[in-house]
């Protein structure tokens, strides 16, 4: 009985503070060694990308987010912060919107808007998740769902930015190539 009495303050604190809707502390950027060397080469050249996204392939599908304001599908990703590489922006934004700590492997394309598209690997048993599932609580302001979608069954009207359909399909094909 004394044992439980001593634990009660700890349990009270864990109960009150254990489940937070705030974004957990920042993760370290995970990228392949090959990509790191490519990013160093590109940083010395003129580079016009201001945003980056992850293409996460799961079997015959890609992982996309359903954007809250538009109700349409989009890549997980977003804008680059000051001093941040494109690949680290793709990693950070994907983590913020999906909760997945991906490995950014290689750049596989870009959109007509200059959005850099990266192949990102995820080893968290994503194949076992349903076709549509909820985002982490901290992403709920921006994302209403995370979905596994066949890119060849989508039409341009399903995407937040219609011009992203061809780069999405091209990236899906380029995902497994060297």
PDB file of C-alpha atoms in Angstrom:
ATOM      1  CA  UNK A   1       0.000   0.000   0.000  1.00  0.00           C
ATOM      2  CA  UNK A   2       2.857   2.376   0.833  1.00  0.00           C
ATOM      3  CA  UNK A   3       4.332   1.620  -2.587  1.00  0.00           C
ATOM      4  CA  UNK A   4       1.213   2.883  -4.395  1.00  0.00           C
ATOM      5  CA  UNK A   5       1.018   5.946  -2.150  1.00  0.00           C
ATOM      6  CA  UNK A   6       4.574   6.910  -3.139  1.00  0.00           C
ATOM      7  CA  UNK A   7       3.750   6.485  -6.825  1.00  0.00           C
ATOM      8  CA  UNK A   8       0.571   8.566  -6.724  1.00  0.00           C
ATOM      9  CA  UNK A   9       2.295  11.991  -7.243  1.00  0.00           C
ATOM     10  CA  UNK A  10       4.202  10.562 -10.208  1.00  0.00           C
ATOM     11  CA  UNK A  11       1.048   9.089 -11.688  1.00  0.00           C
ATOM     12  CA  UNK A  12      -0.780  12.390 -11.206  1.00  0.00           C
ATOM     13  CA  UNK A  13       1.937  14.321 -13.062  1.00  0.00           C
ATOM     14  CA  UNK A  14       2.028  11.769 -15.879  1.00  0.00           C
ATOM     15  CA  UNK A  15      -1.741  11.877 -16.185  1.00  0.00           C
ATOM     16  CA  UNK A  16      -1.825  15.668 -16.384  1.00  0.00           C
ATOM     17  CA  UNK A  17       1.199  16.189 -18.623  1.00  0.00           C
ATOM     18  CA  UNK A  18       1.579  12.880 -20.449  1.00  0.00           C
ATOM     19  CA  UNK A  19      -0.625  13.587 -23.448  1.00  0.00           C
ATOM     20  CA  UNK A  20       0.200  16.896 -25.029  1.00  0.00           C
ATOM     21  CA  UNK A  21      -1.043  18.307 -28.297  1.00  0.00           C
ATOM     22  CA  UNK A  22       2.185  20.235 -28.781  1.00  0.00           C
ATOM     23  CA  UNK A  23       4.714  19.089 -31.355  1.00  0.00           C
ATOM     24  CA  UNK A  24       7.342  16.878 -29.691  1.00  0.00           C
ATOM     25  CA  UNK A  25      10.898  18.176 -29.635  1.00  0.00           C
ATOM     26  CA  UNK A  26      12.709  18.489 -32.927  1.00  0.00           C
ATOM     27  CA  UNK A  27      14.157  15.364 -34.551  1.00  0.00           C
ATOM     28  CA  UNK A  28      17.544  15.162 -36.179  1.00  0.00           C
ATOM     29  CA  UNK A  29      17.464  15.229 -39.960  1.00  0.00           C
ATOM     30  CA  UNK A  30      17.815  11.721 -41.380  1.00  0.00           C
ATOM     31  CA  UNK A  31      19.283  11.560 -44.875  1.00  0.00           C
ATOM     32  CA  UNK A  32      21.367   9.090 -46.841  1.00  0.00           C
ATOM     33  CA  UNK A  33      25.119   9.647 -47.181  1.00  0.00           C
ATOM     34  CA  UNK A  34      24.750   9.931 -50.968  1.00  0.00           C
ATOM     35  CA  UNK A  35      22.142  12.651 -50.548  1.00  0.00           C
ATOM     36  CA  UNK A  36      24.343  14.556 -48.089  1.00  0.00           C
ATOM     37  CA  UNK A  37      27.119  14.777 -50.688  1.00  0.00           C
ATOM     38  CA  UNK A  38      24.634  15.859 -53.376  1.00  0.00           C
ATOM     39  CA  UNK A  39      23.299  18.611 -51.102  1.00  0.00           C
ATOM     40  CA  UNK A  40      26.839  19.941 -50.521  1.00  0.00           C
ATOM     41  CA  UNK A  41      27.398  20.108 -54.295  1.00  0.00           C
ATOM     42  CA  UNK A  42      24.057  21.846 -54.855  1.00  0.00           C
ATOM     43  CA  UNK A  43      24.593  24.387 -52.080  1.00  0.00           C
ATOM     44  CA  UNK A  44      27.485  25.888 -54.028  1.00  0.00           C
ATOM     45  CA  UNK A  45      25.351  26.310 -57.159  1.00  0.00           C
ATOM     46  CA  UNK A  46      22.404  28.603 -57.802  1.00  0.00           C
ATOM     47  CA  UNK A  47      19.388  26.901 -56.307  1.00  0.00           C
ATOM     48  CA  UNK A  48      15.824  28.144 -56.668  1.00  0.00           C
ATOM     49  CA  UNK A  49      13.791  25.686 -54.574  1.00  0.00           C
ATOM     50  CA  UNK A  50      12.098  27.132 -51.491  1.00  0.00           C
ATOM     51  CA  UNK A  51      10.118  24.079 -50.433  1.00  0.00           C
ATOM     52  CA  UNK A  52      10.574  20.321 -50.324  1.00  0.00           C
ATOM     53  CA  UNK A  53       8.362  17.271 -49.933  1.00  0.00           C
ATOM     54  CA  UNK A  54       8.675  13.554 -49.325  1.00  0.00           C
ATOM     55  CA  UNK A  55       7.295  10.870 -51.567  1.00  0.00           C
ATOM     56  CA  UNK A  56       6.786   7.828 -49.350  1.00  0.00           C
ATOM     57  CA  UNK A  57       6.063   4.649 -51.270  1.00  0.00           C
ATOM     58  CA  UNK A  58       4.183   1.789 -49.658  1.00  0.00           C
ATOM     59  CA  UNK A  59       3.647  -1.214 -51.924  1.00  0.00           C
ATOM     60  CA  UNK A  60       1.773   0.122 -55.006  1.00  0.00           C
ATOM     61  CA  UNK A  61       0.756   3.364 -53.326  1.00  0.00           C
ATOM     62  CA  UNK A  62       2.101   6.653 -52.005  1.00  0.00           C
ATOM     63  CA  UNK A  63       1.417   8.300 -48.687  1.00  0.00           C
ATOM     64  CA  UNK A  64      -0.330  11.667 -49.050  1.00  0.00           C
ATOM     65  CA  UNK A  65      -1.945  14.036 -46.592  1.00  0.00           C
ATOM     66  CA  UNK A  66      -5.466  15.417 -46.907  1.00  0.00           C
ATOM     67  CA  UNK A  67      -5.183  19.159 -46.402  1.00  0.00           C
ATOM     68  CA  UNK A  68      -7.687  20.630 -43.947  1.00  0.00           C
ATOM     69  CA  UNK A  69      -8.487  23.892 -45.775  1.00  0.00           C
ATOM     70  CA  UNK A  70      -8.841  22.524 -49.306  1.00  0.00           C
ATOM     71  CA  UNK A  71      -9.947  18.970 -48.475  1.00  0.00           C
ATOM     72  CA  UNK A  72      -7.581  17.797 -51.218  1.00  0.00           C
ATOM     73  CA  UNK A  73      -4.539  15.536 -51.253  1.00  0.00           C
ATOM     74  CA  UNK A  74      -1.003  16.883 -51.051  1.00  0.00           C
ATOM     75  CA  UNK A  75       2.556  15.712 -50.467  1.00  0.00           C
ATOM     76  CA  UNK A  76       3.799  15.853 -46.879  1.00  0.00           C
ATOM     77  CA  UNK A  77       6.318  18.685 -46.895  1.00  0.00           C
ATOM     78  CA  UNK A  78       6.681  22.445 -46.908  1.00  0.00           C
ATOM     79  CA  UNK A  79       8.926  25.472 -46.876  1.00  0.00           C
ATOM     80  CA  UNK A  80      12.622  25.588 -46.041  1.00  0.00           C
ATOM     81  CA  UNK A  81      13.644  27.422 -42.850  1.00  0.00           C
ATOM     82  CA  UNK A  82      16.673  29.743 -42.813  1.00  0.00           C
ATOM     83  CA  UNK A  83      19.896  27.723 -42.814  1.00  0.00           C
ATOM     84  CA  UNK A  84      18.065  24.451 -43.506  1.00  0.00           C
ATOM     85  CA  UNK A  85      18.810  22.150 -46.447  1.00  0.00           C
ATOM     86  CA  UNK A  86      16.046  21.026 -48.792  1.00  0.00           C
ATOM     87  CA  UNK A  87      16.305  17.431 -47.624  1.00  0.00           C
ATOM     88  CA  UNK A  88      16.099  18.435 -43.958  1.00  0.00           C
ATOM     89  CA  UNK A  89      13.063  20.615 -44.731  1.00  0.00           C
ATOM     90  CA  UNK A  90      11.381  17.611 -46.384  1.00  0.00           C
ATOM     91  CA  UNK A  91      12.222  15.482 -43.323  1.00  0.00           C
ATOM     92  CA  UNK A  92      11.039  18.065 -40.774  1.00  0.00           C
ATOM     93  CA  UNK A  93       7.816  18.954 -42.578  1.00  0.00           C
ATOM     94  CA  UNK A  94       6.946  15.291 -43.167  1.00  0.00           C
ATOM     95  CA  UNK A  95       7.478  14.569 -39.491  1.00  0.00           C
ATOM     96  CA  UNK A  96       5.376  17.582 -38.455  1.00  0.00           C
ATOM     97  CA  UNK A  97       2.487  16.594 -40.754  1.00  0.00           C
ATOM     98  CA  UNK A  98       2.536  12.791 -40.377  1.00  0.00           C
ATOM     99  CA  UNK A  99       4.540  11.957 -37.250  1.00  0.00           C
ATOM    100  CA  UNK A 100       6.804   9.695 -39.324  1.00  0.00           C
ATOM    101  CA  UNK A 101      10.583   9.889 -38.909  1.00  0.00           C
ATOM    102  CA  UNK A 102      11.535   9.164 -42.520  1.00  0.00           C
ATOM    103  CA  UNK A 103      14.954   8.680 -44.091  1.00  0.00           C
ATOM    104  CA  UNK A 104      15.376  11.137 -46.968  1.00  0.00           C
ATOM    105  CA  UNK A 105      17.156   9.077 -49.604  1.00  0.00           C
ATOM    106  CA  UNK A 106      17.465  11.046 -52.860  1.00  0.00           C
ATOM    107  CA  UNK A 107      15.958  13.867 -54.882  1.00  0.00           C
ATOM    108  CA  UNK A 108      13.735  12.393 -57.581  1.00  0.00           C
ATOM    109  CA  UNK A 109      12.117  15.400 -59.180  1.00  0.00           C
ATOM    110  CA  UNK A 110      10.572  18.816 -58.903  1.00  0.00           C
ATOM    111  CA  UNK A 111       7.227  20.389 -59.646  1.00  0.00           C
ATOM    112  CA  UNK A 112       6.489  23.288 -61.983  1.00  0.00           C
ATOM    113  CA  UNK A 113       6.298  25.492 -58.866  1.00  0.00           C
ATOM    114  CA  UNK A 114       9.904  24.589 -57.949  1.00  0.00           C
ATOM    115  CA  UNK A 115       8.991  22.159 -55.170  1.00  0.00           C
ATOM    116  CA  UNK A 116      11.834  19.638 -54.633  1.00  0.00           C
ATOM    117  CA  UNK A 117      10.555  16.044 -54.487  1.00  0.00           C
ATOM    118  CA  UNK A 118      12.519  13.493 -52.414  1.00  0.00           C
ATOM    119  CA  UNK A 119      12.268   9.703 -52.146  1.00  0.00           C
ATOM    120  CA  UNK A 120      11.804   9.004 -48.439  1.00  0.00           C
ATOM    121  CA  UNK A 121      11.909   5.609 -46.741  1.00  0.00           C
ATOM    122  CA  UNK A 122       9.845   4.611 -43.755  1.00  0.00           C
ATOM    123  CA  UNK A 123      10.376   1.419 -41.806  1.00  0.00           C
ATOM    124  CA  UNK A 124       7.570   1.819 -39.277  1.00  0.00           C
ATOM    125  CA  UNK A 125       5.259  -0.949 -40.501  1.00  0.00           C
ATOM    126  CA  UNK A 126       3.286   1.417 -42.686  1.00  0.00           C
ATOM    127  CA  UNK A 127       1.998  -1.479 -44.797  1.00  0.00           C
ATOM    128  CA  UNK A 128      -0.021  -2.620 -41.762  1.00  0.00           C
ATOM    129  CA  UNK A 129      -1.840   0.699 -41.377  1.00  0.00           C
ATOM    130  CA  UNK A 130      -5.284   1.214 -42.962  1.00  0.00           C
ATOM    131  CA  UNK A 131      -5.693   3.051 -46.272  1.00  0.00           C
ATOM    132  CA  UNK A 132      -6.758   6.188 -44.389  1.00  0.00           C
ATOM    133  CA  UNK A 133      -5.802   7.125 -40.831  1.00  0.00           C
ATOM    134  CA  UNK A 134      -5.631  10.147 -38.538  1.00  0.00           C
ATOM    135  CA  UNK A 135      -2.611  12.426 -38.300  1.00  0.00           C
ATOM    136  CA  UNK A 136      -0.917  13.120 -34.963  1.00  0.00           C
ATOM    137  CA  UNK A 137      -2.830  15.568 -32.765  1.00  0.00           C
ATOM    138  CA  UNK A 138      -0.294  18.363 -33.326  1.00  0.00           C
ATOM    139  CA  UNK A 139      -0.917  18.235 -37.110  1.00  0.00           C
ATOM    140  CA  UNK A 140      -4.713  18.451 -36.872  1.00  0.00           C
ATOM    141  CA  UNK A 141      -4.792  22.173 -37.704  1.00  0.00           C
ATOM    142  CA  UNK A 142      -3.320  21.499 -41.142  1.00  0.00           C
ATOM    143  CA  UNK A 143      -4.014  17.828 -41.909  1.00  0.00           C
ATOM    144  CA  UNK A 144      -7.333  15.978 -41.592  1.00  0.00           C
ATOM    145  CA  UNK A 145      -6.131  12.544 -42.744  1.00  0.00           C
ATOM    146  CA  UNK A 146      -3.168  10.568 -44.019  1.00  0.00           C
ATOM    147  CA  UNK A 147      -3.978   8.329 -46.977  1.00  0.00           C
ATOM    148  CA  UNK A 148      -2.339   5.613 -49.049  1.00  0.00           C
ATOM    149  CA  UNK A 149      -3.233   6.310 -52.675  1.00  0.00           C
ATOM    150  CA  UNK A 150      -2.460   4.739 -56.057  1.00  0.00           C
ATOM    151  CA  UNK A 151      -1.002   7.679 -58.030  1.00  0.00           C
ATOM    152  CA  UNK A 152      -2.252   6.247 -61.319  1.00  0.00           C
ATOM    153  CA  UNK A 153      -5.872   6.189 -60.136  1.00  0.00           C
ATOM    154  CA  UNK A 154      -5.819   9.866 -59.117  1.00  0.00           C
ATOM    155  CA  UNK A 155      -6.911  12.692 -61.350  1.00  0.00           C
ATOM    156  CA  UNK A 156      -5.598  16.237 -61.105  1.00  0.00           C
ATOM    157  CA  UNK A 157      -8.770  17.477 -59.357  1.00  0.00           C
ATOM    158  CA  UNK A 158      -8.013  15.292 -56.311  1.00  0.00           C
ATOM    159  CA  UNK A 159      -4.752  17.151 -55.633  1.00  0.00           C
ATOM    160  CA  UNK A 160      -4.352  20.456 -53.838  1.00  0.00           C
ATOM    161  CA  UNK A 161      -2.140  21.615 -56.707  1.00  0.00           C
ATOM    162  CA  UNK A 162      -3.329  20.053 -59.968  1.00  0.00           C
ATOM    163  CA  UNK A 163       0.078  20.478 -61.654  1.00  0.00           C
ATOM    164  CA  UNK A 164       1.624  18.069 -59.118  1.00  0.00           C
ATOM    165  CA  UNK A 165       0.002  14.983 -60.687  1.00  0.00           C
ATOM    166  CA  UNK A 166       2.676  14.327 -63.344  1.00  0.00           C
ATOM    167  CA  UNK A 167       5.616  14.904 -60.928  1.00  0.00           C
ATOM    168  CA  UNK A 168       3.852  12.597 -58.438  1.00  0.00           C
ATOM    169  CA  UNK A 169       3.609   9.820 -61.023  1.00  0.00           C
ATOM    170  CA  UNK A 170       7.135  10.435 -62.333  1.00  0.00           C
ATOM    171  CA  UNK A 171       8.483  10.382 -58.765  1.00  0.00           C
ATOM    172  CA  UNK A 172       6.650   7.132 -58.054  1.00  0.00           C
ATOM    173  CA  UNK A 173       8.352   5.533 -61.075  1.00  0.00           C
ATOM    174  CA  UNK A 174      11.768   7.052 -60.247  1.00  0.00           C
ATOM    175  CA  UNK A 175      11.526   6.030 -56.571  1.00  0.00           C
ATOM    176  CA  UNK A 176      13.262   2.664 -56.963  1.00  0.00           C
ATOM    177  CA  UNK A 177      15.764   3.612 -59.666  1.00  0.00           C
ATOM    178  CA  UNK A 178      19.382   4.510 -58.929  1.00  0.00           C
TER     179      UNK A 178
END
